Coordinates of C-alpha atoms and ligand atoms in Angstrom, one line a residue:
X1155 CA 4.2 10.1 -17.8
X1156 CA 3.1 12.3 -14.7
X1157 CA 0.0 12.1 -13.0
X1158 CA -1.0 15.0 -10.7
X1159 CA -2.2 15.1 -7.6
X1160 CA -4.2 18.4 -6.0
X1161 CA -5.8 17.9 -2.9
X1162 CA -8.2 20.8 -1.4
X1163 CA -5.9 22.1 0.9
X1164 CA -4.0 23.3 -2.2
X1165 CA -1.3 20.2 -1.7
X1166 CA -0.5 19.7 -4.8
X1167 CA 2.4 17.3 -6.0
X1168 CA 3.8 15.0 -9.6
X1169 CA 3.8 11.1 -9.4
X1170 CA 6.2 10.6 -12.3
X1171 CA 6.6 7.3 -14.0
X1172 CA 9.6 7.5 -16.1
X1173 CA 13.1 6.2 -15.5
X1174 CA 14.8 8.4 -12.6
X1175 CA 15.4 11.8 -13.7
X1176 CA 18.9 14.0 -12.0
X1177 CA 16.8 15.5 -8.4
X1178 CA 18.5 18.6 -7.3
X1179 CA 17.6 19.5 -3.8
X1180 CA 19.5 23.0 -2.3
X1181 CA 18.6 21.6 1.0
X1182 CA 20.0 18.7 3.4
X1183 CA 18.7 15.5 2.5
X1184 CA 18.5 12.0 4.5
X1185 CA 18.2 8.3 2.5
X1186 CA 16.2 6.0 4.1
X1187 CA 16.6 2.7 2.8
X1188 CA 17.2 -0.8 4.0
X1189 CA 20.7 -3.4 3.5
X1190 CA 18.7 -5.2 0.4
X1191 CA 17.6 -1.9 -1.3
X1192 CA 21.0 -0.4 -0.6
X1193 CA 22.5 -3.4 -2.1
X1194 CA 20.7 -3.2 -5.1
X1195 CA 20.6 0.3 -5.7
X1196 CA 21.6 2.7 -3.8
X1197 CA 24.8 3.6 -6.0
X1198 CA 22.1 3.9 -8.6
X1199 CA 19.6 6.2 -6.9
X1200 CA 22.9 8.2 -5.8
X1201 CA 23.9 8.5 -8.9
X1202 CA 21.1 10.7 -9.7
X1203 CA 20.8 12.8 -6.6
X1204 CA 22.4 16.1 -6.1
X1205 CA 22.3 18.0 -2.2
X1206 CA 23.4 20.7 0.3
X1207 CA 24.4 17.4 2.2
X1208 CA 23.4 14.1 1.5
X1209 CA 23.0 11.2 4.1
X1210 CA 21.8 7.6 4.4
X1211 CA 20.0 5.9 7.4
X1212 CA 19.6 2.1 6.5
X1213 CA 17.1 0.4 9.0
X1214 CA 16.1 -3.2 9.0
X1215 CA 14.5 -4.9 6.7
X1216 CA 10.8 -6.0 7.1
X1217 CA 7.2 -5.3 8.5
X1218 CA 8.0 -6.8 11.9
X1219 CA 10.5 -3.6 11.9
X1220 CA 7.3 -1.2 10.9
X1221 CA 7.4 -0.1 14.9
X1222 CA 8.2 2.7 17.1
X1223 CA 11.7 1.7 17.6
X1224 CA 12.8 2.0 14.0
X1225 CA 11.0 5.4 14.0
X1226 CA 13.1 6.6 16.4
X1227 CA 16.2 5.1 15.0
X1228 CA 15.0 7.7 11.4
X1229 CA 14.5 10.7 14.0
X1230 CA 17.8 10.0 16.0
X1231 CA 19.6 9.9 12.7
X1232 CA 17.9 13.5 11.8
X1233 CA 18.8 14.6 14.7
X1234 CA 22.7 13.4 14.5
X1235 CA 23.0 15.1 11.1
X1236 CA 21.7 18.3 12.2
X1237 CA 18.4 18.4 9.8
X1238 CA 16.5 21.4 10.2
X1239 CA 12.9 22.5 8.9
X1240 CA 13.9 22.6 5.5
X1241 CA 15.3 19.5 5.1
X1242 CA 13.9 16.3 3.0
X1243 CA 14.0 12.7 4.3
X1244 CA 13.4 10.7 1.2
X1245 CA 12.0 6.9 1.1
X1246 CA 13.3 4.8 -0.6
X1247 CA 11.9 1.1 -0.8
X1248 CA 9.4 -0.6 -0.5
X1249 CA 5.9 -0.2 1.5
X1250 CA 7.7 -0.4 4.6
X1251 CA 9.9 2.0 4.2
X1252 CA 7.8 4.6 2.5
X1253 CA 5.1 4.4 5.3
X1254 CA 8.2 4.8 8.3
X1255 CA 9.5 7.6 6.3
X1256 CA 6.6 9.6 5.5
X1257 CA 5.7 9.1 9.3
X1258 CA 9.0 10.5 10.6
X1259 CA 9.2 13.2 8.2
X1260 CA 5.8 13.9 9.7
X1261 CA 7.2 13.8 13.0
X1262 CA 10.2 15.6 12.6
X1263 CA 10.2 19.5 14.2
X1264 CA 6.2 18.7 13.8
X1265 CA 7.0 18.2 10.2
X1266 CA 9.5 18.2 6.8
X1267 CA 9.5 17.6 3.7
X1268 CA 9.5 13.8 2.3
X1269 CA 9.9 12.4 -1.5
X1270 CA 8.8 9.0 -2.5
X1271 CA 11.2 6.6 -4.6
X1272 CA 8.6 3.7 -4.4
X1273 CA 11.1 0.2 -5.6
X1274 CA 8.3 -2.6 -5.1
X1275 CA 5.4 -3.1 -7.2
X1276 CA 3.1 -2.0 -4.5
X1277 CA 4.4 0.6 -3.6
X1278 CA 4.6 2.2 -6.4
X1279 CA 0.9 1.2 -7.1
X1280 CA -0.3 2.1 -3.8
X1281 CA 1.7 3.2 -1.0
X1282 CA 3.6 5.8 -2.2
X1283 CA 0.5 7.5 -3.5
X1284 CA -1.4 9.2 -0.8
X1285 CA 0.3 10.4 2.3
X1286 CA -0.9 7.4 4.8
X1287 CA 2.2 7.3 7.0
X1288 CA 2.8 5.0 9.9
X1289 CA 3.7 1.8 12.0
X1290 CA 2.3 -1.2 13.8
X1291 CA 1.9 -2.0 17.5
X1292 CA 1.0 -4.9 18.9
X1293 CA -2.9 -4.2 18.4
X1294 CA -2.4 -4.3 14.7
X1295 CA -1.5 -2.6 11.8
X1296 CA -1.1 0.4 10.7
X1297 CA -2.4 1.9 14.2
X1298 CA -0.2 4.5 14.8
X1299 CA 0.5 7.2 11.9
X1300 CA -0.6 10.6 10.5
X1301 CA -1.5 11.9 6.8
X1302 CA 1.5 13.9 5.4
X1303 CA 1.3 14.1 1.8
X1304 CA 5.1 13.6 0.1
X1305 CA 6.2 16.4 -2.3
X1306 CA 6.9 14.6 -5.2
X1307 CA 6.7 10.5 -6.2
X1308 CA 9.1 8.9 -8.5
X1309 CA 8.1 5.6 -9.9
X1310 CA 10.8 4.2 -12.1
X1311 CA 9.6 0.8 -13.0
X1312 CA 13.2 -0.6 -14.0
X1313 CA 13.6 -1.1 -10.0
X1314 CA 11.7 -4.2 -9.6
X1315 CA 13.3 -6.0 -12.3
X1316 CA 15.0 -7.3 -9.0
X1317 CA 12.4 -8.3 -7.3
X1318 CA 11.4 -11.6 -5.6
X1319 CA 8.4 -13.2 -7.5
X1320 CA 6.5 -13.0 -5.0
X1321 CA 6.8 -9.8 -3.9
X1322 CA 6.0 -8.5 -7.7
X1323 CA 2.7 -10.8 -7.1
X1324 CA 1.9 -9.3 -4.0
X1325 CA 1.8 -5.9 -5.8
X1326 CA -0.6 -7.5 -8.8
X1327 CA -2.6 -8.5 -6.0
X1328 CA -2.8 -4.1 -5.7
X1329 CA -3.6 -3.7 -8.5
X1330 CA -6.4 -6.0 -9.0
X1331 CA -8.1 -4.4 -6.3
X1332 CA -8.1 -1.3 -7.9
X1333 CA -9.9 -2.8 -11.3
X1334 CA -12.3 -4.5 -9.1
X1335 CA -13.4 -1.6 -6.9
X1336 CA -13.0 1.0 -9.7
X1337 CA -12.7 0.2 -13.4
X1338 CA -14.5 -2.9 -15.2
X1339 CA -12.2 -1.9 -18.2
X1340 CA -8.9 -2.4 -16.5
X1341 CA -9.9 -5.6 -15.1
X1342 CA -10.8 -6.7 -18.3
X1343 CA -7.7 -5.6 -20.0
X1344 CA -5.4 -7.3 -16.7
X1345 CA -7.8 -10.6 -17.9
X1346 CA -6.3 -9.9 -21.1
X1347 CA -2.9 -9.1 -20.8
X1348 CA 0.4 -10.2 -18.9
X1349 CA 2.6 -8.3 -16.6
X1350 CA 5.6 -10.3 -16.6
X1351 CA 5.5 -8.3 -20.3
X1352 CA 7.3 -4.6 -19.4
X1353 CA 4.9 -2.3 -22.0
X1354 CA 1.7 -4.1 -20.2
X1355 CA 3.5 -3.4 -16.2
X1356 CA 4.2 0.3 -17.1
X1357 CA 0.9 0.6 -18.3
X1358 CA -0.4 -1.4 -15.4
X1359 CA 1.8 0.8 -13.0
X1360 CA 0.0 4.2 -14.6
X1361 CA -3.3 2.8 -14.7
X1362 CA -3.1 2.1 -11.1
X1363 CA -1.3 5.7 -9.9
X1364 CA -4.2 7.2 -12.3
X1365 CA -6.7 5.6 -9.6
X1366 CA -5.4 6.2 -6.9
X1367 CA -4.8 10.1 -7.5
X1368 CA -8.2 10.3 -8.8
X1369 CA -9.5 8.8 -5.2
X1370 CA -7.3 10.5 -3.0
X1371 CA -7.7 13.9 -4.5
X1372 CA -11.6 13.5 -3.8
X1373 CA -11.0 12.0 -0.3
X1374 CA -7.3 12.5 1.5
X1375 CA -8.8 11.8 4.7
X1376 CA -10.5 9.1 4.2
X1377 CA -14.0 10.2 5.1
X1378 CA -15.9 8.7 2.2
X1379 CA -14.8 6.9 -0.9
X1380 CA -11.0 6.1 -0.3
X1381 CA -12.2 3.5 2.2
X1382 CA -12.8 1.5 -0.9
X1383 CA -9.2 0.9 -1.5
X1384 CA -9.3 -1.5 1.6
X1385 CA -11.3 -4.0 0.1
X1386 CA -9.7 -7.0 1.0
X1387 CA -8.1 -5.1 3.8
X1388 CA -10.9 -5.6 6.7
X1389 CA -10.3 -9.6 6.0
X1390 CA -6.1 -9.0 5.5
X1391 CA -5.4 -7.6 8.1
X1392 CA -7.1 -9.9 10.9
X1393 CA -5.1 -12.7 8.7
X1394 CA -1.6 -11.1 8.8
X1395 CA -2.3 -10.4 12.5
X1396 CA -3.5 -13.6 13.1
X1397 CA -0.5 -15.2 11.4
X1398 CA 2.1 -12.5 13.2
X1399 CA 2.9 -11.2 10.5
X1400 CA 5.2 -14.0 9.3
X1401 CA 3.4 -16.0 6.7
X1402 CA 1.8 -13.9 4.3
X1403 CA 2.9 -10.9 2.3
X1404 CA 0.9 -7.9 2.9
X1405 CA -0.7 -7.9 -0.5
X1406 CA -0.8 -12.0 -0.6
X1407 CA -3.1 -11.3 2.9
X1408 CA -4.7 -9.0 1.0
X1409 CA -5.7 -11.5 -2.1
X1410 CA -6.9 -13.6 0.0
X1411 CA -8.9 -11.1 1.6
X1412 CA -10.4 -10.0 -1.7
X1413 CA -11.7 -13.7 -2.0
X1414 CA -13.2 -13.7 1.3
X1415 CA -15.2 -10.2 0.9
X1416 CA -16.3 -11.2 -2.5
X1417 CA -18.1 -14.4 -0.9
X1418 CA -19.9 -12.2 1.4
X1419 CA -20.4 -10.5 -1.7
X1420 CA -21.9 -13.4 -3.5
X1421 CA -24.4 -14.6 0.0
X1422 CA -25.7 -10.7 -0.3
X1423 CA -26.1 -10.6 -3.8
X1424 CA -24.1 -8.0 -5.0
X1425 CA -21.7 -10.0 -7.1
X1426 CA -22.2 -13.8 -9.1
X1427 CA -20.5 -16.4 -8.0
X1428 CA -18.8 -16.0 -12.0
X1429 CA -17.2 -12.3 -11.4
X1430 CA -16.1 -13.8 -8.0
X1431 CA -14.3 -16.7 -9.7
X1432 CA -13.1 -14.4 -12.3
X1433 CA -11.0 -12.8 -9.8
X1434 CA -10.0 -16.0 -8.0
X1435 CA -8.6 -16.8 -11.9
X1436 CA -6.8 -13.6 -11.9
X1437 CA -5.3 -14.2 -8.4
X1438 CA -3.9 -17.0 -9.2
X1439 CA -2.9 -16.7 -12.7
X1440 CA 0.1 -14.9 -10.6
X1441 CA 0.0 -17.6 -8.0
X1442 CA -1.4 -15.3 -5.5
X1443 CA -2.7 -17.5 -2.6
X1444 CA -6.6 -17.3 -2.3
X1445 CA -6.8 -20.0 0.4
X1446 CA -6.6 -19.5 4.1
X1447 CA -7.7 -21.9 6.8
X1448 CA -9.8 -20.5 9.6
X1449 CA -9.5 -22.3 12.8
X1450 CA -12.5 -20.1 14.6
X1451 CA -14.5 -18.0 12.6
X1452 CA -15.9 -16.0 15.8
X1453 CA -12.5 -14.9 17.0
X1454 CA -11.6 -14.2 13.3
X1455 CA -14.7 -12.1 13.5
X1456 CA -14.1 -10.4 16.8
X1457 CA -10.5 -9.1 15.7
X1458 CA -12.7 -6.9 13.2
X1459 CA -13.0 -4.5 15.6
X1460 CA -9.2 -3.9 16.0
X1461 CA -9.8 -2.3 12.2
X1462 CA -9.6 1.4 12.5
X1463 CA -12.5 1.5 10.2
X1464 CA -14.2 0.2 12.7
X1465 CA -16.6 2.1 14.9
X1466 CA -19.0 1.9 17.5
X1467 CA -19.3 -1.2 17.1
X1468 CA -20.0 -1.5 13.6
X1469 CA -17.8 -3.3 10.5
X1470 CA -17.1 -1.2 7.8
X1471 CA -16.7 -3.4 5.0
X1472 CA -15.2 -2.6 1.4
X1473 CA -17.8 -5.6 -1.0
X1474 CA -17.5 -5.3 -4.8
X1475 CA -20.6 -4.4 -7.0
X1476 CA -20.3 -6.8 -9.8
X1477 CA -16.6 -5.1 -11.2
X1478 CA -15.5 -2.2 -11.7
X1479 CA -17.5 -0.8 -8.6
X1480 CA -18.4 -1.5 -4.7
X1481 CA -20.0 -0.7 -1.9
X1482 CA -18.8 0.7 1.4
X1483 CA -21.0 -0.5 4.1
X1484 CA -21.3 -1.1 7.9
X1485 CA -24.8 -2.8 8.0
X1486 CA -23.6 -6.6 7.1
X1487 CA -25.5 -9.1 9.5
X1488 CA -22.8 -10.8 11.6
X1489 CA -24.8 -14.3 10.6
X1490 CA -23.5 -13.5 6.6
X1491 CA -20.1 -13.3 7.5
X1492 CA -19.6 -15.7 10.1
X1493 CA -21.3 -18.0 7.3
X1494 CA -18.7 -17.1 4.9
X1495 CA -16.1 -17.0 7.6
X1496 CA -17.0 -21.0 8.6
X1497 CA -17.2 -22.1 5.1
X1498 CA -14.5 -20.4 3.9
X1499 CA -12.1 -23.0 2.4
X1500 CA -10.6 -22.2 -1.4
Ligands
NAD2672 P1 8.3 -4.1 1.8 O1 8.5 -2.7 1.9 O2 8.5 -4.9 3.0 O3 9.2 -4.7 0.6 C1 9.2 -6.0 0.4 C2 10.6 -6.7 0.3 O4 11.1 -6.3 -1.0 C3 11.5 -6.1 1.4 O5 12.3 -7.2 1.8 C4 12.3 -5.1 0.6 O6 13.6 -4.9 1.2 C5 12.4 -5.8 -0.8 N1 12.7 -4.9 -1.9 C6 12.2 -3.6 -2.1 N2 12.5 -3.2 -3.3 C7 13.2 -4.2 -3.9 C8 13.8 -4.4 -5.2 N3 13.6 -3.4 -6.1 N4 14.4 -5.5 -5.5 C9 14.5 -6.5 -4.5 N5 14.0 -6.4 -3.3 C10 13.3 -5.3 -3.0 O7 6.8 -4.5 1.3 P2 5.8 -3.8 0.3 O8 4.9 -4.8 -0.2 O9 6.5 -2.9 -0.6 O10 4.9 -2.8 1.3 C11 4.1 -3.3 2.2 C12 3.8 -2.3 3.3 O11 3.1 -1.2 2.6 C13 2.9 -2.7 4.4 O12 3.5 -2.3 5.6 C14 1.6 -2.0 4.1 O13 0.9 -1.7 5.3 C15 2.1 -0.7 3.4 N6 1.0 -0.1 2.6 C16 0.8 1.2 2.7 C17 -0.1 1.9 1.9 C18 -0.3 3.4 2.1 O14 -1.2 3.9 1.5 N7 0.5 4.0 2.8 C19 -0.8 1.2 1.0 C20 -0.6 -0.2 0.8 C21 0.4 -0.8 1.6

């Protein structure tokens, strides 16, 4: 299946989801990929690509890599090998990878070409999809990048048959957002149906990519509606930070973060206390945490403002509307959340 995505700039690019095709590429191309991907299939992926000249740049695994350093160790590689403005990096991995790549690439001669080979379940629900590129910094996450939009996305969902459970649950935690912000039906249907079942992850997977391109074609920038694939961001973030980035997966921060916005949720009245616990039971049905102690809810609070979504002052948070829908909103009293924040024990 191929899902298209066309921007208004005229960016237009395929997200196939489909077992890896042959790529032919007339130009020089760079691999970046880490030891464990490259262990696990890069004879695969080579397999299947064809180039002018063909090299591989294998960087270390893991976010507390996501930094400047590692950037430059993508760009000095380029650089070694010659690349010029018509050359391709191409990501393959995970989130991590993906989000390092699309950055260099957007770095690179102020700018090449960069294709997507998404291998974890988020990414190739979420990250690859988009063009958010970047790195983290000791402020927080996801601080420094730029948008550059890749020029094609492969999903080929036979890549995560060797993945960590956990990791794969970290992804469902993905895709659950994107039923809860955006489609009552889906949700339903996840309620319904398993994922460790290949037919329903495929599905899932195209469901998902379906979202996403719908959002992002309406909002690349991230002026208006694409904010609402954060929810459970705002709270994740300030946990992974808090936590150095060392005890939760991103997308296990970002469960847990779903809980926590759906309680403020639930005080403002936007959601019942029922649809909130039918996404706890959907959490953990695939043992993604919901629980998180908070040992002070007002510097928990005050690391909100690190967010890049926030500004002047002011919280934007991502709360669900019932299912299926939300609410992007900076006008939350302090006194609900810190309420939530201080009772917050699930
Ligand atoms: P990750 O890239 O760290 O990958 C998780 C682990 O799985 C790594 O150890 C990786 O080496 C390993 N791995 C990858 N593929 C594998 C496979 N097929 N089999 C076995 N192991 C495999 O983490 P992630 O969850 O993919 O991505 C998280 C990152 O994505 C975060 O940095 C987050 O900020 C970013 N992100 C970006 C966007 C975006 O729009 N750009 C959206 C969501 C998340």
């Amino acid at each position: 299946m191929t899902v298209k995505i066309e921007l208004p700039n005229n960016i237009k690019y395929d997200i196939n989801i489909d077992e890896l095709k042959q790529i032919k590429l007339n130009r020089k191309v760079v691999v970046v990929t880490n030891p464990t991907i490259s262990a696990l299939h890069l004879e695969y992926l080579l397999k299947h690509l064809e180039a002018k000249e063909l090299s591989v740049v294998t960087i270390p695994d893991g976010e507390q890599y996501k930094n400047m350093q590692t950037i430059e160790m993508i760009l000095d590689h380029c650089f070694e090998n010659r690349l010029d403005r018509k050359s391709l990096l191409i990501a393959f991995g995970g989130g991590v990878i993906g989000d390092m790549t699309g950055f260099a690439a957007s770095l690179y001669q102020r700018g090449i070409d960069f294709m997507q080979i998404p291998t974890t379940l988020l990414s190739q629900v979420d990250a690859s999809v988009g063009g958010k590129t970047g790195v983290n910094n000791k402020f927080g996450k996801n601080l420094i990048g730029s948008f550059h939009q890749p020029i094609e996305v492969n999903i080929d969902p036979s890549f995560l048959k060797t993945l960590p459970k956990r990791e794969f649950a970290a992804g469902v935690a993905e895709i659950i957002k994107m039923a809860v912000t955006f489609n009552k039906e889906f949700f339903v249907w996840l309620e319904e149906n398993a994922l460790d079942d290949e037919k329903n992850l495929a599905t899932a997977i195209a469901k998902s990519v379906q979202t996403k391109a719908w959002v992002v074609s309406q909002d690349e920038k991230e002026q208006g509606i694409r904010a609402a694939l954060n929810y459970g961001h705002t709270f994740g973030h300030v946990i992974e930070n808090e936590t150095n980035y060392n005890t939760f997966l991103h997308g296990e921060a970002v469960g847990i973060g779903m809980v926590m916005a759906n309680a403020v949720a639930v005080e403002i009245g936007l959601m019942t206390q029922k649809e909130a616990q039918r996404v706890i039971e959907l959490l953990k049905k695939y043992d993604i945490p919901t629980a998180y102690n908070i040992a002070d809810a007002e510097s928990f609070y005050a690391h909100f403002f690190l967010d890049k979504k926030s500004s002047d002052n002011k919280i934007k948070f991502i709360l669900p509307k019932g299912i299926g829908d939300c609410v992007i909103t900076d006008e939350i009293e302090k006194e609900n959340v810190i309420k939530i924040l201080k009772g917050f024990n699930h």
